[in-house]
Tab-separated table of C-alpha atoms in Angstrom:
chain	number	residue	atom	x	y	z
A	916	MET	CA	-16.394	29.585	-5.495
A	917	GLU	CA	-20.020	28.707	-5.200
A	918	THR	CA	-20.950	26.224	-2.466
A	919	ARG	CA	-22.889	24.029	-4.840
A	920	ALA	CA	-19.928	23.678	-7.210
A	921	ILE	CA	-17.683	22.794	-4.274
A	922	ASP	CA	-20.079	20.057	-3.175
A	923	TRP	CA	-20.002	18.662	-6.693
A	924	TRP	CA	-16.223	18.703	-6.868
A	925	VAL	CA	-15.859	17.053	-3.454
A	926	GLY	CA	-18.356	14.386	-4.498
A	927	ILE	CA	-16.411	13.717	-7.695
A	928	PHE	CA	-13.172	13.612	-5.703
A	929	VAL	CA	-14.506	11.023	-3.242
A	930	LEU	CA	-15.965	8.955	-6.099
A	931	LEU	CA	-12.601	9.078	-7.894
A	932	GLY	CA	-10.939	7.758	-4.752
A	933	ILE	CA	-13.428	4.907	-4.430
A	934	ALA	CA	-13.113	4.108	-8.140
A	935	ALA	CA	-9.315	4.035	-7.820
A	936	LEU	CA	-9.612	1.618	-4.889
A	937	VAL	CA	-11.984	-0.661	-6.803
A	938	VAL	CA	-9.729	-0.713	-9.871
A	939	LEU	CA	-6.693	-1.398	-7.657
A	940	ALA	CA	-8.544	-4.232	-5.939
A	941	LEU	CA	-9.718	-5.889	-9.148
A	942	ARG	CA	-6.930	-5.142	-11.613
A	943	VAL	CA	-3.873	-5.087	-9.349
A	944	GLY	CA	-4.797	-7.047	-6.234
A	945	ASN	CA	-6.849	-9.684	-8.037
A	946	LEU	CA	-9.657	-9.609	-5.510
A	947	SER	CA	-11.664	-11.317	-8.235
A	948	GLY	CA	-9.655	-14.416	-7.230
A	949	PHE	CA	-12.560	-15.315	-4.975
A	950	ALA	CA	-14.266	-16.578	-8.128
A	951	TYR	CA	-12.964	-19.982	-7.033
A	952	ASP	CA	-14.978	-19.759	-3.805
A	953	SER	CA	-17.721	-21.705	-5.511
A	954	GLY	CA	-15.233	-24.368	-6.602
A	955	TYR	CA	-14.791	-27.795	-5.066
A	956	VAL	CA	-11.915	-28.845	-2.828
A	957	LEU	CA	-9.201	-31.366	-3.638
A	958	HIS	CA	-6.256	-32.437	-1.524
A	959	ALA	CA	-2.893	-33.756	-2.623
A	960	ASP	CA	0.066	-35.013	-0.593
A	961	PHE	CA	3.492	-34.129	-1.937
A	962	THR	CA	6.938	-35.128	-0.707
A	963	ASN	CA	8.139	-31.587	-1.337
A	964	VAL	CA	6.130	-28.470	-2.195
A	965	GLY	CA	9.160	-26.275	-2.850
A	966	SER	CA	8.167	-22.616	-2.695
A	967	LEU	CA	4.474	-23.171	-3.462
A	968	LYS	CA	2.322	-20.589	-1.660
A	969	THR	CA	-1.365	-20.190	-0.915
A	970	ARG	CA	-3.037	-18.558	-3.935
A	971	SER	CA	-0.549	-20.205	-6.309
A	972	PRO	CA	-2.353	-21.267	-9.490
A	973	VAL	CA	-3.539	-24.789	-10.330
A	974	LYS	CA	-3.305	-25.452	-14.066
A	975	ILE	CA	-4.131	-27.988	-16.728
A	976	GLY	CA	-2.070	-27.568	-19.861
A	977	GLY	CA	-1.134	-24.038	-18.831
A	978	VAL	CA	-4.712	-22.884	-18.244
A	979	THR	CA	-5.503	-21.824	-14.689
A	980	ILE	CA	-8.438	-23.818	-13.286
A	981	GLY	CA	-8.078	-23.134	-9.569
A	982	GLU	CA	-5.821	-22.020	-6.779
A	983	VAL	CA	-4.035	-23.366	-3.721
A	984	THR	CA	-5.981	-22.414	-0.596
A	985	HIS	CA	-3.943	-24.044	2.153
A	986	ILE	CA	-0.614	-25.813	2.628
A	987	GLY	CA	-0.215	-27.982	5.706
A	988	MET	CA	1.670	-30.969	7.003
A	989	ASN	CA	0.192	-34.433	7.337
A	990	PRO	CA	1.458	-35.528	10.786
A	991	LYS	CA	1.071	-39.258	10.033
A	992	THR	CA	2.923	-39.468	6.725
A	993	TYR	CA	5.139	-36.372	7.109
A	994	MET	CA	4.023	-35.312	3.633
A	995	ALA	CA	3.095	-31.776	2.683
A	996	ASN	CA	-0.684	-31.552	2.300
A	997	VAL	CA	-1.895	-29.083	-0.327
A	998	THR	CA	-5.544	-28.030	-0.437
A	999	MET	CA	-6.832	-26.621	-3.728
A	1000	ARG	CA	-10.049	-25.145	-4.998
A	1001	ILE	CA	-10.987	-26.140	-8.546
A	1002	GLU	CA	-13.487	-24.484	-10.841
A	1003	PRO	CA	-16.781	-26.432	-10.565
A	1004	SER	CA	-17.132	-26.917	-14.326
A	1005	ILE	CA	-13.844	-28.890	-14.472
A	1006	LYS	CA	-14.466	-32.531	-13.488
A	1007	LEU	CA	-11.321	-34.571	-12.886
A	1008	PRO	CA	-11.127	-38.393	-13.236
A	1009	ILE	CA	-9.978	-40.310	-10.137
A	1010	ASP	CA	-6.687	-41.360	-11.735
A	1011	THR	CA	-5.641	-37.729	-12.203
A	1012	GLY	CA	-2.099	-36.846	-11.233
A	1013	ALA	CA	-0.672	-33.642	-9.769
A	1014	SER	CA	2.879	-32.283	-10.011
A	1015	ILE	CA	4.555	-29.094	-8.882
A	1016	TYR	CA	6.316	-27.271	-11.693
A	1017	THR	CA	8.119	-23.976	-11.994
A	1018	GLN	CA	7.194	-21.291	-14.493
A	1019	GLY	CA	10.440	-20.676	-16.347
A	1020	LEU	CA	13.771	-20.908	-14.571
A	1021	LEU	CA	13.103	-18.343	-11.845
A	1022	GLY	CA	9.317	-18.064	-12.038
A	1023	GLU	CA	6.783	-18.968	-9.400
A	1024	GLN	CA	5.680	-22.533	-8.745
A	1025	TYR	CA	2.274	-23.931	-9.592
A	1026	VAL	CA	0.362	-27.199	-9.389
A	1027	ALA	CA	0.054	-28.896	-12.769
A	1028	ILE	CA	-2.790	-31.385	-13.128
A	1029	GLN	CA	-2.525	-34.319	-15.544
A	1030	PRO	CA	-6.077	-35.583	-16.137
A	1031	GLY	CA	-6.553	-39.352	-16.185
A	1032	GLY	CA	-8.939	-41.506	-18.190
A	1033	MET	CA	-11.175	-43.234	-15.639
A	1034	PRO	CA	-14.942	-42.761	-15.987
A	1035	GLN	CA	-15.477	-41.825	-12.309
A	1036	ASN	CA	-14.714	-38.261	-11.223
A	1037	PHE	CA	-13.285	-36.872	-7.989
A	1038	LYS	CA	-15.817	-35.669	-5.457
A	1039	SER	CA	-15.205	-32.543	-3.360
A	1040	GLY	CA	-12.735	-33.263	-0.545
A	1041	ALA	CA	-11.041	-36.189	-2.305
A	1042	THR	CA	-7.283	-36.676	-2.289
A	1043	ILE	CA	-5.115	-36.987	-5.383
A	1044	THR	CA	-2.720	-39.882	-4.807
A	1045	LEU	CA	-0.591	-39.750	-7.954
A	1046	THR	CA	1.690	-36.869	-7.083
A	1047	GLN	CA	5.137	-35.653	-7.931
A	1048	GLY	CA	6.743	-33.030	-5.708
A	1049	ALA	CA	8.783	-30.002	-6.664
A	1050	VAL	CA	12.200	-30.577	-8.147
A	1051	ASN	CA	14.882	-29.463	-5.769
A	1052	ILE	CA	17.503	-27.685	-7.852
A	1053	ASP	CA	20.122	-27.830	-5.082
A	1054	GLN	CA	19.718	-31.580	-4.854
A	1055	MET	CA	19.890	-31.928	-8.631
A	1056	ILE	CA	23.077	-29.898	-8.862
A	1057	GLY	CA	24.493	-31.908	-5.959
A	1058	GLN	CA	23.768	-35.197	-7.750
A	1059	MET	CA	25.220	-33.879	-10.986
A	1060	VAL	CA	28.425	-32.704	-9.314
A	1061	PHE	CA	28.672	-35.977	-7.413
A	1062	SER	CA	28.204	-38.138	-10.526
A	1063	LYS	CA	30.641	-35.939	-12.426
A	1064	ALA	CA	33.206	-36.325	-9.639
A	1065	ALA	CA	32.648	-40.079	-9.498
A	1066	GLY	CA	32.954	-40.301	-13.276
A	1067	SER	CA	36.219	-38.361	-13.436
A	1068	GLY	CA	37.571	-40.355	-10.480
A	1069	LYS	CA	36.853	-43.599	-12.373
A	1070	SER	CA	38.468	-42.365	-15.551
A	1071	SER	CA	41.607	-41.217	-13.721
A	1072	GLY	CA	41.725	-44.616	-12.007
A	1073	ASN	CA	41.750	-46.367	-15.353
A	1074	GLN	CA	44.699	-44.440	-16.616
B	525	MET	CA	31.900	25.816	30.401
B	526	ALA	CA	30.054	24.881	27.260
B	527	MET	CA	29.329	21.518	28.804
B	528	LEU	CA	27.933	23.137	31.904
B	529	GLU	CA	25.557	25.168	29.817
B	530	PHE	CA	24.572	22.197	27.726
B	531	ILE	CA	23.153	20.240	30.664
B	532	PRO	CA	20.582	22.796	31.869
B	533	GLN	CA	19.753	23.485	28.205
B	534	LEU	CA	18.915	19.812	27.776
B	535	GLY	CA	16.702	19.900	30.842
B	536	ARG	CA	14.963	23.066	29.668
B	537	ARG	CA	14.362	21.586	26.215
B	538	THR	CA	12.924	18.414	27.725
B	539	LEU	CA	10.685	20.419	30.024
B	540	GLN	CA	9.458	22.356	26.990
B	541	THR	CA	9.047	19.426	24.608
B	542	VAL	CA	7.290	16.808	26.723
B	543	PRO	CA	4.409	18.948	28.028
B	544	GLY	CA	4.320	20.579	24.570
B	545	LEU	CA	3.583	17.181	23.073
B	546	GLY	CA	0.854	16.662	25.632
B	547	VAL	CA	-0.748	20.014	24.835
B	548	ALA	CA	-0.489	19.254	21.102
B	549	SER	CA	-2.226	15.902	21.651
B	550	ARG	CA	-5.016	17.574	23.593
B	551	PHE	CA	-5.288	20.121	20.770
B	552	LEU	CA	-5.632	17.285	18.226
B	553	LEU	CA	-8.206	15.347	20.241
B	554	SER	CA	-10.386	18.308	21.141
B	555	SER	CA	-10.282	19.549	17.535
B	556	LEU	CA	-11.231	16.154	16.124
B	557	LEU	CA	-13.997	15.703	18.688
B	558	SER	CA	-15.425	19.155	18.021
B	559	VAL	CA	-17.365	17.757	15.046
B	560	PHE	CA	-20.085	17.489	17.690
B	561	ASN	CA	-19.711	21.165	18.534
B	562	ARG	CA	-22.478	23.388	17.182
B	563	HIS	CA	-19.876	25.628	15.505
B	564	PHE	CA	-18.597	22.809	13.326
B	565	SER	CA	-19.914	23.254	9.804
B	566	PHE	CA	-19.952	20.602	7.111
B	567	GLN	CA	-19.942	23.364	4.531
B	568	GLN	CA	-16.544	24.424	5.869
B	569	LEU	CA	-15.361	20.813	5.773
B	570	PHE	CA	-16.374	20.470	2.112
B	571	ARG	CA	-14.700	23.762	1.304
B	572	GLN	CA	-11.458	22.489	2.862
B	573	ILE	CA	-11.644	19.084	1.144
B	574	TYR	CA	-11.990	21.035	-2.083
B	575	GLY	CA	-8.962	23.153	-1.228
B	576	PHE	CA	-6.748	20.292	0.009
B	577	GLY	CA	-7.939	17.343	-2.017
B	578	VAL	CA	-9.421	18.429	-5.305
B	579	ARG	CA	-6.900	21.160	-5.938
B	580	SER	CA	-3.946	18.844	-5.114
B	581	LEU	CA	-5.216	16.325	-7.646
B	582	ILE	CA	-3.281	17.613	-10.656
B	583	LEU	CA	-0.010	17.761	-8.708
B	584	MET	CA	-0.537	14.208	-7.429
B	585	VAL	CA	-1.468	12.802	-10.825
B	586	VAL	CA	1.567	14.345	-12.547
B	587	ALA	CA	3.918	13.244	-9.754
B	588	ALA	CA	2.466	9.722	-9.733
B	589	PHE	CA	2.657	9.379	-13.487
B	590	PHE	CA	6.321	10.319	-13.600
B	591	THR	CA	7.156	8.203	-10.547
B	592	GLY	CA	5.586	5.180	-12.213
B	593	MET	CA	7.381	5.788	-15.489
B	594	VAL	CA	10.765	6.162	-13.773
B	595	LEU	CA	10.086	2.989	-11.770
B	596	GLY	CA	9.385	1.216	-15.055
B	597	PHE	CA	12.661	2.305	-16.642
B	598	GLN	CA	14.755	1.753	-13.532
B	599	GLY	CA	13.179	-1.596	-12.656
B	600	TYR	CA	13.652	-2.812	-16.214
B	601	TYR	CA	17.322	-1.778	-16.147
B	602	ALA	CA	17.899	-3.800	-12.970
B	603	LEU	CA	15.792	-6.843	-13.894
B	604	VAL	CA	16.859	-7.294	-17.520
B	605	ARG	CA	20.329	-8.375	-16.360
B	606	PHE	CA	18.821	-11.443	-14.713
B	607	GLY	CA	16.312	-12.088	-17.459
B	608	ALA	CA	13.594	-11.458	-14.895
B	609	THR	CA	11.637	-8.668	-16.604
B	610	SER	CA	8.483	-10.708	-15.979
B	611	ALA	CA	8.679	-9.449	-12.384
B	612	LEU	CA	8.535	-5.803	-13.478
B	613	GLY	CA	4.789	-5.472	-12.832
B	614	THR	CA	5.170	-6.841	-9.312
B	615	LEU	CA	8.102	-4.538	-8.639
B	616	ILE	CA	6.239	-1.410	-9.763
B	617	ALA	CA	2.995	-2.290	-7.991
B	618	LEU	CA	4.553	-3.281	-4.675
B	619	SER	CA	6.923	-0.281	-4.565
B	620	LEU	CA	4.052	2.103	-5.225
B	621	LEU	CA	1.415	0.497	-3.020
B	622	ARG	CA	3.599	-0.097	-0.004
B	623	GLU	CA	6.045	2.794	0.110
B	624	LEU	CA	6.170	5.376	-2.640
B	625	GLY	CA	2.427	6.012	-2.871
B	626	PRO	CA	1.770	6.853	0.797
B	627	VAL	CA	5.103	8.610	1.421
B	628	LEU	CA	5.180	10.766	-1.715
B	629	THR	CA	1.510	11.656	-1.322
B	630	ALA	CA	2.168	12.750	2.259
B	631	LEU	CA	5.306	14.737	1.357
B	632	LEU	CA	3.583	16.510	-1.529
B	633	PHE	CA	0.537	17.108	0.643
B	634	ALA	CA	2.718	18.651	3.355
B	635	GLY	CA	4.176	21.036	0.775
B	636	ARG	CA	0.982	21.777	-1.106
B	637	ALA	CA	-1.673	21.855	1.611
B	638	GLY	CA	0.132	21.704	4.963
B	639	SER	CA	2.059	24.901	4.324
B	640	ALA	CA	-1.078	26.745	3.253
B	641	LEU	CA	-2.894	25.504	6.348
B	642	THR	CA	-0.149	26.724	8.693
B	643	ALA	CA	0.091	30.086	6.939
B	644	GLU	CA	-3.678	30.540	7.080
B	645	ILE	CA	-4.106	29.684	10.751
B	646	SER	CA	-1.015	31.595	11.863
B	647	SER	CA	-1.993	34.747	9.985
B	648	MET	CA	-5.485	34.448	11.459
B	649	LYS	CA	-3.748	34.420	14.801
B	650	ALA	CA	-1.447	37.315	13.882
B	651	THR	CA	-4.411	39.445	12.836
B	652	GLU	CA	-6.255	38.395	16.027
B	653	GLN	CA	-9.098	36.741	14.166
B	654	LEU	CA	-8.902	33.730	16.483
B	655	SER	CA	-9.176	35.976	19.545
B	656	ALA	CA	-12.084	37.779	17.926
B	657	MET	CA	-13.891	34.462	17.467
B	658	GLU	CA	-13.402	33.630	21.136
B	659	MET	CA	-14.789	37.076	22.001
B	660	MET	CA	-17.906	36.189	20.019
B	661	ALA	CA	-18.127	32.830	21.842
B	662	VAL	CA	-17.279	30.947	18.645
B	663	ASN	CA	-14.945	28.047	19.324
B	664	PRO	CA	-12.013	28.526	16.885
B	665	LEU	CA	-11.105	24.825	17.211
B	666	ALA	CA	-14.524	23.828	15.913
B	667	TRP	CA	-14.909	26.608	13.348
B	668	VAL	CA	-11.347	26.856	11.942
B	669	VAL	CA	-9.185	23.898	12.975
B	670	ALA	CA	-11.529	20.900	12.942
B	671	PRO	CA	-12.744	21.194	9.312
B	672	ARG	CA	-9.125	21.512	8.138
B	673	LEU	CA	-7.922	18.538	10.183
B	674	TRP	CA	-10.774	16.323	9.006
B	675	ALA	CA	-10.321	17.495	5.424
B	676	GLY	CA	-6.647	16.452	5.541
B	677	ILE	CA	-7.450	13.092	7.118
B	678	ILE	CA	-10.111	12.369	4.488
B	679	SER	CA	-8.130	13.696	1.510
B	680	VAL	CA	-4.768	11.965	1.948
B	681	PRO	CA	-5.975	8.320	1.641
B	682	ILE	CA	-8.099	9.257	-1.397
B	683	LEU	CA	-5.163	11.040	-2.990
B	684	CYS	CA	-2.972	8.044	-2.191
B	685	ALA	CA	-5.349	5.596	-3.902
B	686	ILE	CA	-5.368	7.816	-6.996
B	687	PHE	CA	-1.574	8.185	-6.800
B	688	ASP	CA	-1.129	4.375	-6.676
B	689	LEU	CA	-3.411	3.800	-9.624
B	690	VAL	CA	-1.914	6.515	-11.841
B	691	GLY	CA	1.607	5.413	-10.893
B	692	ILE	CA	0.933	1.805	-11.888
B	693	PHE	CA	-0.601	3.025	-15.138
B	694	GLY	CA	2.523	5.129	-15.820
B	695	GLY	CA	4.708	2.111	-15.102
B	696	TYR	CA	2.585	0.017	-17.451
B	697	LEU	CA	2.899	2.582	-20.260
B	698	ILE	CA	6.681	2.438	-20.065
B	699	SER	CA	7.037	-1.309	-19.476
B	700	VAL	CA	4.680	-2.733	-22.050
B	701	PRO	CA	4.472	-0.444	-25.117
B	702	VAL	CA	7.909	1.182	-24.745
B	703	LEU	CA	10.197	-1.497	-23.318
B	704	GLY	CA	8.369	-4.456	-24.805
B	705	VAL	CA	7.621	-6.463	-21.647
B	706	ASP	CA	4.762	-8.886	-22.258
B	707	GLY	CA	1.489	-7.275	-21.148
B	708	GLY	CA	-0.129	-10.496	-19.961
B	709	THR	CA	2.842	-11.397	-17.777
B	710	PHE	CA	2.978	-7.840	-16.437
B	711	TRP	CA	-0.568	-7.987	-15.035
B	712	ALA	CA	-0.618	-11.684	-14.140
B	713	GLN	CA	2.578	-11.503	-12.061
B	714	MET	CA	1.273	-8.365	-10.376
B	715	GLN	CA	-2.063	-9.977	-9.566
B	716	SER	CA	-0.566	-13.129	-8.127
B	717	ASN	CA	1.826	-11.216	-5.875
B	718	VAL	CA	-0.236	-8.256	-4.651
B	719	THR	CA	-2.812	-8.943	-1.948
B	720	PHE	CA	-5.749	-6.650	-1.314
B	721	SER	CA	-5.549	-6.536	2.469
B	722	GLY	CA	-1.798	-7.020	2.841
B	723	ASP	CA	-0.569	-4.474	0.317
B	724	ILE	CA	-3.346	-2.189	-0.908
B	725	LEU	CA	-5.238	-1.596	2.338
B	726	THR	CA	-2.081	-1.441	4.470
B	727	GLY	CA	-0.682	1.183	2.119
B	728	LEU	CA	-3.862	3.222	2.449
B	729	PHE	CA	-3.760	2.793	6.223
B	730	LYS	CA	-0.265	4.285	6.123
B	731	ALA	CA	-1.619	7.188	4.084
B	732	LEU	CA	-4.342	7.715	6.693
B	733	CYS	CA	-1.721	7.887	9.469
B	734	PHE	CA	0.327	10.357	7.414
B	735	GLY	CA	-2.783	12.448	6.785
B	736	VAL	CA	-3.406	12.735	10.533
B	737	VAL	CA	0.229	13.559	11.276
B	738	VAL	CA	0.750	16.108	8.486
B	739	THR	CA	-2.419	18.104	9.154
B	740	TRP	CA	-1.913	17.857	12.916
B	741	ILE	CA	1.601	19.294	12.682
B	742	ALA	CA	0.499	21.971	10.212
B	743	ALA	CA	-2.448	23.077	12.354
B	744	TRP	CA	-0.461	22.982	15.568
B	745	LYS	CA	2.448	24.995	14.131
B	746	GLY	CA	-0.032	27.552	12.845
B	747	TYR	CA	-1.937	27.710	16.107
B	748	THR	CA	1.213	28.235	18.199
B	749	ALA	CA	3.000	30.616	15.803
B	750	ARG	CA	4.243	33.937	17.140
B	751	PRO	CA	1.703	36.526	16.003
B	752	THR	CA	4.122	38.492	13.833
B	753	ALA	CA	4.904	38.532	10.125
B	754	GLU	CA	8.174	36.747	10.856
B	755	GLY	CA	6.380	34.253	13.088
B	756	VAL	CA	4.010	33.317	10.251
B	757	GLY	CA	6.942	32.693	7.898
B	758	ASN	CA	8.852	30.649	10.477
B	759	ALA	CA	5.803	28.586	11.341
B	760	THR	CA	5.166	27.755	7.679
B	761	THR	CA	8.747	26.630	7.079
B	762	LEU	CA	8.824	24.656	10.304
B	763	SER	CA	5.503	23.019	9.468
B	764	VAL	CA	6.751	21.600	6.147
B	765	VAL	CA	10.125	20.527	7.572
B	766	THR	CA	8.675	18.869	10.689
B	767	ALA	CA	5.852	17.187	8.773
B	768	SER	CA	8.213	15.796	6.117
B	769	LEU	CA	10.697	14.440	8.642
B	770	THR	CA	7.928	12.954	10.778
B	771	VAL	CA	6.414	11.233	7.728
B	772	LEU	CA	9.768	9.664	6.853
B	773	GLY	CA	10.377	8.518	10.430
B	774	LEU	CA	6.839	7.250	10.907
B	775	ASP	CA	7.031	5.420	7.580
B	776	PHE	CA	9.988	3.433	8.867
B	777	ILE	CA	8.130	2.489	12.048
B	778	LEU	CA	4.925	1.590	10.174
B	779	THR	CA	6.796	-0.500	7.603
B	780	ALA	CA	8.581	-2.387	10.378
B	781	LEU	CA	5.271	-2.989	12.190
B	782	LEU	CA	2.947	-3.732	9.272
B	783	PHE	CA	5.126	-5.614	6.810
B	784	SER	CA	7.396	-7.635	9.100
């Protein structure tokens, strides 16, 4: 085979490899997630973050508007401190609430934002105070079983 | 009596293997470093990348496509019982990026290119071409071995990236149009669970390691083959077997180190 044709083929081969890597990065690995780098930062303290992870989505009404960048522990209040980056075009009133919900029964957890109605908006670095932590299914089942047991105990006592 | 023979055998084997490994390492290093030798030619390197990489492309693409499609079917079968088919995209992507992509690429490469490399170098040795080069003061490591080693090391990660991409596409074709998994969920779940550095780059790093190991073994087996027709055949078989087993063993070690 001619040398020139080989050079061409090798060039195409290397370009194909680079193209594959770029597509993998953008389409599969979501490297475009750094779009939120320009966003502003909000904090929120939760009693329980469940299985929330960094890079979990932050949503309003199901639409993703940011992502969780850091999860830490507040040593004074013993609450889980979640740091989020929010898209700069979304301004949130200062009485906005945040909850941790689960997508479906087994899906991943995300931060759901309930916008408030106050005229002032959060500035970057502010902390959301109205929060509701993740629902602990174990605890819920425990309570249900306990109340069931208590209920049946009462009814058998009446007989 | 058998026991008594076994013990000196063990010693002899050890005495052969350990320095052998040292010599093989020196062979690898001096070949890789001979890019600075004046007998190293980039034209040769390109020729080898064409032979190893470009001409393996069709095999890799077909293998990746079918691997992805089977992963789609099999993953769906397992996940649909738990109503968790939304995780199918994640399952396919992570299996391919972390394990199947690098390992299958390396195994196919050992069969497709490694065997050819061993056969070529060992028959060059059998026909005394390597000795002839030394007679002419041409360094055979720089002229013959180095371009092939570098071509393997460059080709395998590229092939692996293409393998990953085609495999995921094959998985998508089965999951979404055929099995009816929601397309948006398929990609969204994949994107939120696959990280660029943790999964994609680590997988390619694995492929790079396999590329070094497979071409090293192939070149070394060829270089040390007995210069007979039988020796060439034995070396080629041994090259594929050793390279495949080493890839599988090394994959275990790398997975334990990188993903723990």
